[in-house]
mmCIF file of C-alpha atoms in Angstrom:
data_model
loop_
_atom_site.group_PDB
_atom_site.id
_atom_site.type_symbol
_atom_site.label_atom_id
_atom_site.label_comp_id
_atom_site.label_asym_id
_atom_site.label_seq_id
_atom_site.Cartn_x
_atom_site.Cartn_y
_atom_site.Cartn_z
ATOM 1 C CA UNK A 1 10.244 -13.943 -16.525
ATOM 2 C CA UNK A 2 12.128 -11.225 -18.426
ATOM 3 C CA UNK A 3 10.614 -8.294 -16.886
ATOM 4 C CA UNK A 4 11.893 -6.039 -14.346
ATOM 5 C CA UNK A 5 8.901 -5.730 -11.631
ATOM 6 C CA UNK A 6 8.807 -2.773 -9.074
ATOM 7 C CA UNK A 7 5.811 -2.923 -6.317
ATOM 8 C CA UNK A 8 5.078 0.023 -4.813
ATOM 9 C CA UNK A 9 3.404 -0.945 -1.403
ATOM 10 C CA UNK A 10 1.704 1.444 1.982
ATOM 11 C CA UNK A 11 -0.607 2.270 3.435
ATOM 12 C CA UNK A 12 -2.988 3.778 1.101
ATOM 13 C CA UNK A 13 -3.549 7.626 0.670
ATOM 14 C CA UNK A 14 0.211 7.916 0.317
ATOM 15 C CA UNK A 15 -0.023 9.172 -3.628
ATOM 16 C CA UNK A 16 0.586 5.536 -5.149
ATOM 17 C CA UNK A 17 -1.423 6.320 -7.996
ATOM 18 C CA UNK A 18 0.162 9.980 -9.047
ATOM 19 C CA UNK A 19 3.523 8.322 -8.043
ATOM 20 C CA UNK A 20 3.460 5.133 -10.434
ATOM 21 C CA UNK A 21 1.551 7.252 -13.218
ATOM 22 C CA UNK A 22 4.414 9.554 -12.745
ATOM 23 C CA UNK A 23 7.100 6.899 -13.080
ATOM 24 C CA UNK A 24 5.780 5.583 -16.243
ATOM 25 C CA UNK A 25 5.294 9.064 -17.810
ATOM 26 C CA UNK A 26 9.341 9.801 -16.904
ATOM 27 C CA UNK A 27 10.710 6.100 -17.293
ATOM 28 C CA UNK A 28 11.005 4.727 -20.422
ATOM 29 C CA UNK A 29 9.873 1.611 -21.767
ATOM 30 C CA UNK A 30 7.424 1.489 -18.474
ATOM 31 C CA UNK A 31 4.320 0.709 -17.310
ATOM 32 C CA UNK A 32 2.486 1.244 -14.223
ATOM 33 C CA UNK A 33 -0.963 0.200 -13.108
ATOM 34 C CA UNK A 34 -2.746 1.133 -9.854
ATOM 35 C CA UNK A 35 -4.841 -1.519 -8.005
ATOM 36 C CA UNK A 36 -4.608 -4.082 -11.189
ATOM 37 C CA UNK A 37 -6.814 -6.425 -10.055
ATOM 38 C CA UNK A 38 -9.243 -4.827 -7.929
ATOM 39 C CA UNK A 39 -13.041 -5.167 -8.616
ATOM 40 C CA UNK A 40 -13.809 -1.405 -8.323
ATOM 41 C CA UNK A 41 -17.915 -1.976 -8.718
ATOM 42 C CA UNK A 42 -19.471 -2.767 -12.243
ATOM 43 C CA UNK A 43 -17.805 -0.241 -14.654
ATOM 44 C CA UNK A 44 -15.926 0.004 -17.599
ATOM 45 C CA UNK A 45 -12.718 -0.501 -14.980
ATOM 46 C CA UNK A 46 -13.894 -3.782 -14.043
ATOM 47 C CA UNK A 47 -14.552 -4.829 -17.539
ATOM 48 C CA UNK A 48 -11.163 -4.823 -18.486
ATOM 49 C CA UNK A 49 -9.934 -5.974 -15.310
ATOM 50 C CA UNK A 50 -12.067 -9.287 -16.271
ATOM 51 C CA UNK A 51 -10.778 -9.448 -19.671
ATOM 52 C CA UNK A 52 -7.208 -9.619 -18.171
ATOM 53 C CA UNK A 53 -7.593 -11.456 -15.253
ATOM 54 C CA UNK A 54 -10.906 -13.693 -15.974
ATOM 55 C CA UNK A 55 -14.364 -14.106 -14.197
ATOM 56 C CA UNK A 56 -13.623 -16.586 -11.788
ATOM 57 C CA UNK A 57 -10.570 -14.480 -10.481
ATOM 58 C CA UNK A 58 -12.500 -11.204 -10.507
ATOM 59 C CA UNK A 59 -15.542 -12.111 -9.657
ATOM 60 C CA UNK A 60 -16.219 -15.834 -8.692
ATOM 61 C CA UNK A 61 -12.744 -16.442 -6.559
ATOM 62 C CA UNK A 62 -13.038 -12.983 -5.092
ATOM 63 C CA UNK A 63 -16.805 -13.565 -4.002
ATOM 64 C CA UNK A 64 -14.910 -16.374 -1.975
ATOM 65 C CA UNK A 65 -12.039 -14.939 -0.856
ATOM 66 C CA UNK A 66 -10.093 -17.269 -2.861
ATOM 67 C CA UNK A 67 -7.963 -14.888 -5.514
ATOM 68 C CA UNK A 68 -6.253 -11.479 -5.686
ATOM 69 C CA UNK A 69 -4.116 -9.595 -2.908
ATOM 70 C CA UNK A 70 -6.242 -9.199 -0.466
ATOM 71 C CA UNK A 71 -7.141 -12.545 0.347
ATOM 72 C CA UNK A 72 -3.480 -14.124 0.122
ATOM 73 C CA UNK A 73 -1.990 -11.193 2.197
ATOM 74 C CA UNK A 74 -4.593 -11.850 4.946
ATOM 75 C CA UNK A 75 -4.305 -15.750 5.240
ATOM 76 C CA UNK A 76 -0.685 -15.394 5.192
ATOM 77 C CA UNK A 77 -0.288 -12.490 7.898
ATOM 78 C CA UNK A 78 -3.267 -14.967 9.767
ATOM 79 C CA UNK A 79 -0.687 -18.033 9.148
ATOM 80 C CA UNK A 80 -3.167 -19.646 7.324
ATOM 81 C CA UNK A 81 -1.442 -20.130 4.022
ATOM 82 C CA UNK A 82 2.425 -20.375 3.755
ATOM 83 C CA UNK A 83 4.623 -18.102 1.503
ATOM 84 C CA UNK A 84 4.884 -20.647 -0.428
ATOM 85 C CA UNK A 85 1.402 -20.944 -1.431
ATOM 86 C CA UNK A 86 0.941 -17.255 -1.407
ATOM 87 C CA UNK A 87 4.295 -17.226 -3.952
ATOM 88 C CA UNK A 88 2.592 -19.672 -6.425
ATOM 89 C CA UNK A 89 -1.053 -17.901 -6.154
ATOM 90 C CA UNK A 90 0.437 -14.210 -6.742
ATOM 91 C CA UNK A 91 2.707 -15.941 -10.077
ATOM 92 C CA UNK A 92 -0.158 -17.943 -11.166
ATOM 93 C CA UNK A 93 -2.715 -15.048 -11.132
ATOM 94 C CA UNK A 94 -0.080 -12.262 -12.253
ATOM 95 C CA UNK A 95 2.428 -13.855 -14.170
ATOM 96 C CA UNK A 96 0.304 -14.051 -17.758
ATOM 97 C CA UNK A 97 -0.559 -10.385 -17.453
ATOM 98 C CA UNK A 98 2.602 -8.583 -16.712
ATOM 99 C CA UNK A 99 4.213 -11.071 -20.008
ATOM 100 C CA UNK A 100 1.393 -9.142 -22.230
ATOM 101 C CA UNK A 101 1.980 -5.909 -21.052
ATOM 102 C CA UNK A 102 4.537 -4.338 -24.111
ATOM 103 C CA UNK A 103 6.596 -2.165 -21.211
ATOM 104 C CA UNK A 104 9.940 -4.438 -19.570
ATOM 105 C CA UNK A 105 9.480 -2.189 -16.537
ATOM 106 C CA UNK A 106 5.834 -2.937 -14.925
ATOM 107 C CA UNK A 107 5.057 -1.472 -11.641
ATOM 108 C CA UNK A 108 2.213 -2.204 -9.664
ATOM 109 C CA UNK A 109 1.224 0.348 -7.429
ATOM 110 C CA UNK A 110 -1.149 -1.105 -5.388
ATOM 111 C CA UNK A 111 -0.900 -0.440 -1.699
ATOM 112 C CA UNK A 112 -1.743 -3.673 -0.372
ATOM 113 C CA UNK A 113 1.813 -5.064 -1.066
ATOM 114 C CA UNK A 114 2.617 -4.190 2.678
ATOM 115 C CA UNK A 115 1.306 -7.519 3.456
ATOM 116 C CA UNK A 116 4.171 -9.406 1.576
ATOM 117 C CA UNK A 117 7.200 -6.272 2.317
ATOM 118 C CA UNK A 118 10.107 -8.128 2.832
ATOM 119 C CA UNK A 119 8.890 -11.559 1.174
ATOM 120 C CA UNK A 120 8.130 -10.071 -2.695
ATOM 121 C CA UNK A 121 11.571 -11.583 -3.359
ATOM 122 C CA UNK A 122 10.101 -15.186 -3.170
ATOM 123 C CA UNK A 123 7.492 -14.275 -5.232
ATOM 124 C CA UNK A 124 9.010 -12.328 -7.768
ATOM 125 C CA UNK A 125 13.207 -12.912 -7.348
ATOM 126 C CA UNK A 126 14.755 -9.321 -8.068
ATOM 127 C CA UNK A 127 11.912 -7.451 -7.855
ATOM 128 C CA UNK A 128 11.839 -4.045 -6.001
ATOM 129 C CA UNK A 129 9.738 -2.722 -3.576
ATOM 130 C CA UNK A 130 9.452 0.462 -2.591
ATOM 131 C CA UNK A 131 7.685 1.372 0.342
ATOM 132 C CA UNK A 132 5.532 4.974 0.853
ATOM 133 C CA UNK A 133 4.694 6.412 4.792
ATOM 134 C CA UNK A 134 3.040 9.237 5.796
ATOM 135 C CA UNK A 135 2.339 11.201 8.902
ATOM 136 C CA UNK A 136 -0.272 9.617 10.588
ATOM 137 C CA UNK A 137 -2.166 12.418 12.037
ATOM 138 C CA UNK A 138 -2.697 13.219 7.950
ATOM 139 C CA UNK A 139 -2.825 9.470 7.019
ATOM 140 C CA UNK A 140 -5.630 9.101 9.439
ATOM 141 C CA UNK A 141 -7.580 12.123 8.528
ATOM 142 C CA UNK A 142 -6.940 11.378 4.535
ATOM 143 C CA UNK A 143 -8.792 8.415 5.130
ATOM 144 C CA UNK A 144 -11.741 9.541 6.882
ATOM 145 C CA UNK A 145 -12.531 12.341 4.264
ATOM 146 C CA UNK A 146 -11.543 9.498 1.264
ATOM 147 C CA UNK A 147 -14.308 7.143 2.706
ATOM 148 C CA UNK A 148 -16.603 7.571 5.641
ATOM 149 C CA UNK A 149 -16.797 3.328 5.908
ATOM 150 C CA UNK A 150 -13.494 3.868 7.296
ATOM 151 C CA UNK A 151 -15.073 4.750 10.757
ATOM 152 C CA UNK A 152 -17.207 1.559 10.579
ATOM 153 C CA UNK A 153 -16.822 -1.486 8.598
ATOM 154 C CA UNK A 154 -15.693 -1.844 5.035
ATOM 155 C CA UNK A 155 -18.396 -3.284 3.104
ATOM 156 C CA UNK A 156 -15.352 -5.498 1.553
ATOM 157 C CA UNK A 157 -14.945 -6.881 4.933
ATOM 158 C CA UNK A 158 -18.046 -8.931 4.659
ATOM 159 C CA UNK A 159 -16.947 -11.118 1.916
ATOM 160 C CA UNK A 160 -13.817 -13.522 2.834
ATOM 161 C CA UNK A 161 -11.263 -13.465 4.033
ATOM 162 C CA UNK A 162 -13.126 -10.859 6.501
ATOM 163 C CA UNK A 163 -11.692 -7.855 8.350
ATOM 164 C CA UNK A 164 -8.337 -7.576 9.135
ATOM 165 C CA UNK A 165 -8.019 -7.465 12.835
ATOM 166 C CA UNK A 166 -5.761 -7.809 15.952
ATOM 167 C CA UNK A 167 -7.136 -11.039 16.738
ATOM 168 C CA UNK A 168 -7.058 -12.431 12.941
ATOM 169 C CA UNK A 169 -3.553 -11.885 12.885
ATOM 170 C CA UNK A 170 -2.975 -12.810 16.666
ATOM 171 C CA UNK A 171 -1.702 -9.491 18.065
ATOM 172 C CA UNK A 172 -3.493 -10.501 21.057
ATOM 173 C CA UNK A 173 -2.116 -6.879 23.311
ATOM 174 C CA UNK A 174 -4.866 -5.234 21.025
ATOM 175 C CA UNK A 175 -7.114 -7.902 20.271
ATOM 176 C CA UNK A 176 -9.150 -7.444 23.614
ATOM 177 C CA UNK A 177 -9.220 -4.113 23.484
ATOM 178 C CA UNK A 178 -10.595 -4.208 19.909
ATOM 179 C CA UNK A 179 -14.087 -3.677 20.141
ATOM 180 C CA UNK A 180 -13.386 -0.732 22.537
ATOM 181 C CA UNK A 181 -11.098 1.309 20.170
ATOM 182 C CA UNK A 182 -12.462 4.366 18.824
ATOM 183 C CA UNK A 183 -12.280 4.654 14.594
ATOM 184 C CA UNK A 184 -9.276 6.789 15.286
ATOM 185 C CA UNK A 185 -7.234 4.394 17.443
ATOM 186 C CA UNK A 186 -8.262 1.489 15.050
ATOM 187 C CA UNK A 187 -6.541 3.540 11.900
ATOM 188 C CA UNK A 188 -3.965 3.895 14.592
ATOM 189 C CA UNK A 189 -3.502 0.287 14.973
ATOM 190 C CA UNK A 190 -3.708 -0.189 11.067
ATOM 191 C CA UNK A 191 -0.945 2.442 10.203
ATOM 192 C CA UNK A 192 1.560 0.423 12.859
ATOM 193 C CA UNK A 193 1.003 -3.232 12.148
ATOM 194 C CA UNK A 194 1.484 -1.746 7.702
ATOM 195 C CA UNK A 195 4.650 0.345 8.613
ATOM 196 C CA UNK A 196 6.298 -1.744 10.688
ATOM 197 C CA UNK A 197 5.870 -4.481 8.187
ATOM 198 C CA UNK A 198 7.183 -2.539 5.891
ATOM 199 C CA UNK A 199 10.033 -1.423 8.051
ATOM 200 C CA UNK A 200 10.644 -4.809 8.585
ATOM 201 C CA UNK A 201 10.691 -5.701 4.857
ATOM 202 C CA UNK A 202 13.441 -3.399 4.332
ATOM 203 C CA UNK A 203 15.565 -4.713 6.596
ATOM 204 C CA UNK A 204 15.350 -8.477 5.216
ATOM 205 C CA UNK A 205 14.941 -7.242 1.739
ATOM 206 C CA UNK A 206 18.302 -5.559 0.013
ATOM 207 C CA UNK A 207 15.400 -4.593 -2.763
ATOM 208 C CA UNK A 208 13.305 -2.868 -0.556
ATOM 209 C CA UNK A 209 13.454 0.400 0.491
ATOM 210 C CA UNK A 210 11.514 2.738 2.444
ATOM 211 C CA UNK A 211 10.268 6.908 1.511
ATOM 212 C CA UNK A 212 8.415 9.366 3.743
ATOM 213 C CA UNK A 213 5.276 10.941 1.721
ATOM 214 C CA UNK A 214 6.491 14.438 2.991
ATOM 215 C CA UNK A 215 10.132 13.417 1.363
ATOM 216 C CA UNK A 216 9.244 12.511 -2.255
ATOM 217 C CA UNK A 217 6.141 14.731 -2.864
ATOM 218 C CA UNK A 218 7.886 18.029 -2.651
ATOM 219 C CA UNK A 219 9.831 20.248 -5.525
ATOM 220 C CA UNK A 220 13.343 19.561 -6.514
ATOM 221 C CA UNK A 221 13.031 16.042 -4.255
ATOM 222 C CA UNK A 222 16.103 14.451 -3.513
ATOM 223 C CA UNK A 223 14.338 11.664 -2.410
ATOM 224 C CA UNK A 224 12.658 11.404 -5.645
ATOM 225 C CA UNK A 225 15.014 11.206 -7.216
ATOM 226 C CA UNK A 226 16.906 8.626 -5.180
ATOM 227 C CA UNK A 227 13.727 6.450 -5.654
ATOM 228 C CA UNK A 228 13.803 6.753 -9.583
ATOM 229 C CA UNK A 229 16.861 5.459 -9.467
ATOM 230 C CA UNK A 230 16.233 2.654 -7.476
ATOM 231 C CA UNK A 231 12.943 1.588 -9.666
ATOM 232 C CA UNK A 232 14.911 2.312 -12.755
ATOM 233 C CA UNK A 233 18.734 0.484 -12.426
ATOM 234 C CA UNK A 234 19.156 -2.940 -12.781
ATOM 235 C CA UNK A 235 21.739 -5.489 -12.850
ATOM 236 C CA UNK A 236 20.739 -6.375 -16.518
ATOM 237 C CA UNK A 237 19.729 -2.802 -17.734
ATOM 238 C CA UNK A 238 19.583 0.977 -16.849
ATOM 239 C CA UNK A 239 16.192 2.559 -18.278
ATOM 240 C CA UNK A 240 16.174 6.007 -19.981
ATOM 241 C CA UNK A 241 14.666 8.491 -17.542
ATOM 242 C CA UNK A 242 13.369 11.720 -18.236
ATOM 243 C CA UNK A 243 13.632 15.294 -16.344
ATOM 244 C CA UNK A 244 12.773 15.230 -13.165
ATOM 245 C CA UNK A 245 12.001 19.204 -12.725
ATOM 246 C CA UNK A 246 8.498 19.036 -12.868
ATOM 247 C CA UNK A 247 7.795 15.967 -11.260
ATOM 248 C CA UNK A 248 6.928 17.018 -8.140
ATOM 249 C CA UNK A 249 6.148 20.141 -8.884
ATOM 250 C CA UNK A 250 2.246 19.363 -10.932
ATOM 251 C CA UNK A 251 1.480 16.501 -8.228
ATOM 252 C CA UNK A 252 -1.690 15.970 -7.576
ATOM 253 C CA UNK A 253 -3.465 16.325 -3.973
ATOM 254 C CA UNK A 254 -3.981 13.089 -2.389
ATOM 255 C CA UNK A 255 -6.063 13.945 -0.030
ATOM 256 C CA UNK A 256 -9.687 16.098 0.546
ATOM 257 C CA UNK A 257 -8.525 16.592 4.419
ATOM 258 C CA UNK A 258 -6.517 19.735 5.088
ATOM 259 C CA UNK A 259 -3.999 18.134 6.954
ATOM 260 C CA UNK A 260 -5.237 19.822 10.857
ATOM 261 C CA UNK A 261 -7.906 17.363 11.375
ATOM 262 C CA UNK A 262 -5.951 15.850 14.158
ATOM 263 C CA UNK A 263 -6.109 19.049 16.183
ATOM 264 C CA UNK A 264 -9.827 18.144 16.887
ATOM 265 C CA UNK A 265 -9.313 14.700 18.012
ATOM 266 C CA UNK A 266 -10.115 13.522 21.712
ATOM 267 C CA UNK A 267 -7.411 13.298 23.767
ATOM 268 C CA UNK A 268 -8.257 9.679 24.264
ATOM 269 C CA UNK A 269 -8.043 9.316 20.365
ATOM 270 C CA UNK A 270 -4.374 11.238 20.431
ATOM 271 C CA UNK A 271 -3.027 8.985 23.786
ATOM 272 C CA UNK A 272 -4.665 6.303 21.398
ATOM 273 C CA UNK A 273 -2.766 7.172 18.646
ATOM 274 C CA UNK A 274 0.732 8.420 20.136
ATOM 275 C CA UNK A 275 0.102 4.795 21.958
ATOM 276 C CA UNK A 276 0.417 2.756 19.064
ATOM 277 C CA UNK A 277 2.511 4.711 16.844
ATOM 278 C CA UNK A 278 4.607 6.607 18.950
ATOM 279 C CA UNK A 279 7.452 4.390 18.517
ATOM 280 C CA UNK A 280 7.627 4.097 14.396
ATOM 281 C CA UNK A 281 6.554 8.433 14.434
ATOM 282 C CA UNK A 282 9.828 9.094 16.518
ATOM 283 C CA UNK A 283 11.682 6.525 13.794
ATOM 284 C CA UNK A 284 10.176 8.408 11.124
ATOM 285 C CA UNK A 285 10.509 11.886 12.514
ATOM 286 C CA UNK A 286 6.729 12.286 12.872
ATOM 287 C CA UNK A 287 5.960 14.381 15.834
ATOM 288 C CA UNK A 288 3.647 12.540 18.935
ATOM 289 C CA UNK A 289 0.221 14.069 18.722
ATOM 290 C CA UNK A 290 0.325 15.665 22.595
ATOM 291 C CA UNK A 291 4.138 16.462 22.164
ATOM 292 C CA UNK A 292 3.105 19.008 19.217
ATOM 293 C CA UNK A 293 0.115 19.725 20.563
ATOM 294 C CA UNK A 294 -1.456 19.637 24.307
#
């Protein structure tokens, strides 16, 4: 293939969507795409999403947890399909439409790339990956006011592969307590088992690297601009990039929560959370929920 590929992978509500819009509005010859193959209901969206990637991978496969991201990333995190298969599914499904696309420089920014951090490479050789966290007292609360399933079950999660679990994925310290977690201390357990992954991917991948939310989404970023430089240099070619002074400064917010949810959590739900994530929050620089707030 004789594109350059960049993946932008998290833990959704991170700002993949401004940030790959972004990238192809400042980077020349680029194009970016959010969620590219994900059936978002029956609506002009998911039209064209059928005309590029066909009815049995869009609707018929999906319907059986058989194509797109999703499924792969699950049976592979489940060790129920090797990287290899995973490698040739992920080419054989994306491979046609990133060749069509007119841009050289195609980035996907489609969260659910966390599953494969660290292992793009063997999908895609020389692809980048560039990995988004956020605070998880705001991650969690983003995601309850983005979609109230979020504190029960995913309607999603009823088709195959299923829900993605402790026990699917055999982290068996949580898998008994499972059914007992609150829907804080479950997002809790989701935000460690992505960002670890991704940590993880970073440190195995040379072409994977890792940016705090609160880093790149701020005015006159120097992070930003470190990670436009890393989606935009390669060995082969150096693409034209714009100015970066406004970049940051007309983003979008992400999020309908204000940010202080957190403050009215149990302090079950903040043991819960400082628990699970207190290791990768002091890695990060996150504060622990009862350290910053008692």
């Amino acid at each position: 293939m004789n594109k350059h590929l960049v993946f932008i992978a998290s833990g959704g509500r991170t700002g993949t969507k401004f940030l790959g819009d972004m990238l192809s509005s400042l980077i020349d010859d680029c194009w970016s795409e959010h969620e590219v193959d994900m059936f978002d209901g029956f609506n002009r969206l998911s039209v064209q999403r059928i005309r590029d990637f066909g009815l049995w991978h869009m609707i018929v496969g999906r319907s059986l947890g058989l194509t797109g991201l999703r499924g792969a990333g699950t049976r592979y995190l489940a060790g129920e399909q090797s990287l290899e298969q995973c490698a040739a599914q992920m080419r054989r499904e994306r491979e046609a439409y990133h060749q069509r696309l007119g841009a050289n420089l195609v980035i996907e920014s489609y969260w659910r790339w966390w599953m494969f951090a660290g292992d793009i490479q063997a999908i895609f050789p020389g692809a980048r990956t560039v990995g988004v966290v956020r605070d998880p007292r705001q991650w969690i609360g983003s995601w309850f006011a983005h979609e109230k399933s979020r504190s029960g079950v995913h309607w999603t999660y009823r088709l195959p592969p299923g829900p993605f679990t402790p026990g699917r994925i055999g982290d068996w310290q949580w898998a008994d307590r499972w059914n007992q977690m609150s829907p804080v201390a479950r997002l809790a357990w989701e935000w460690r088992t992505i960002n670890q992954r991704i940590v993880d991917g970073a440190v195995r991948d040379g072409n994977c690297k890792l940016f705090r939310f609160e880093d790149i989404f701020v005015d006159k970023s120097a992070a930003m601009a470190e990670l436009v430089e890393f989606v935009s240099v390669f060995p082969e070619r150096r693409y034209d990039v714009g100015d970066l002074t406004d970049f940051t400064r007309n983003r979008r917010n992400q999020s309908a929560a204000n940010g202080s949810e957190w403050q009215n959590w149990s302090r079950s739900d903040k043991e819960a959370v400082d628990e699970l994530c207190g290791d990768l929050m002091d890695h990060f620089g996150y504060p622990r929920l009862l350290a910053s707030h008692g």
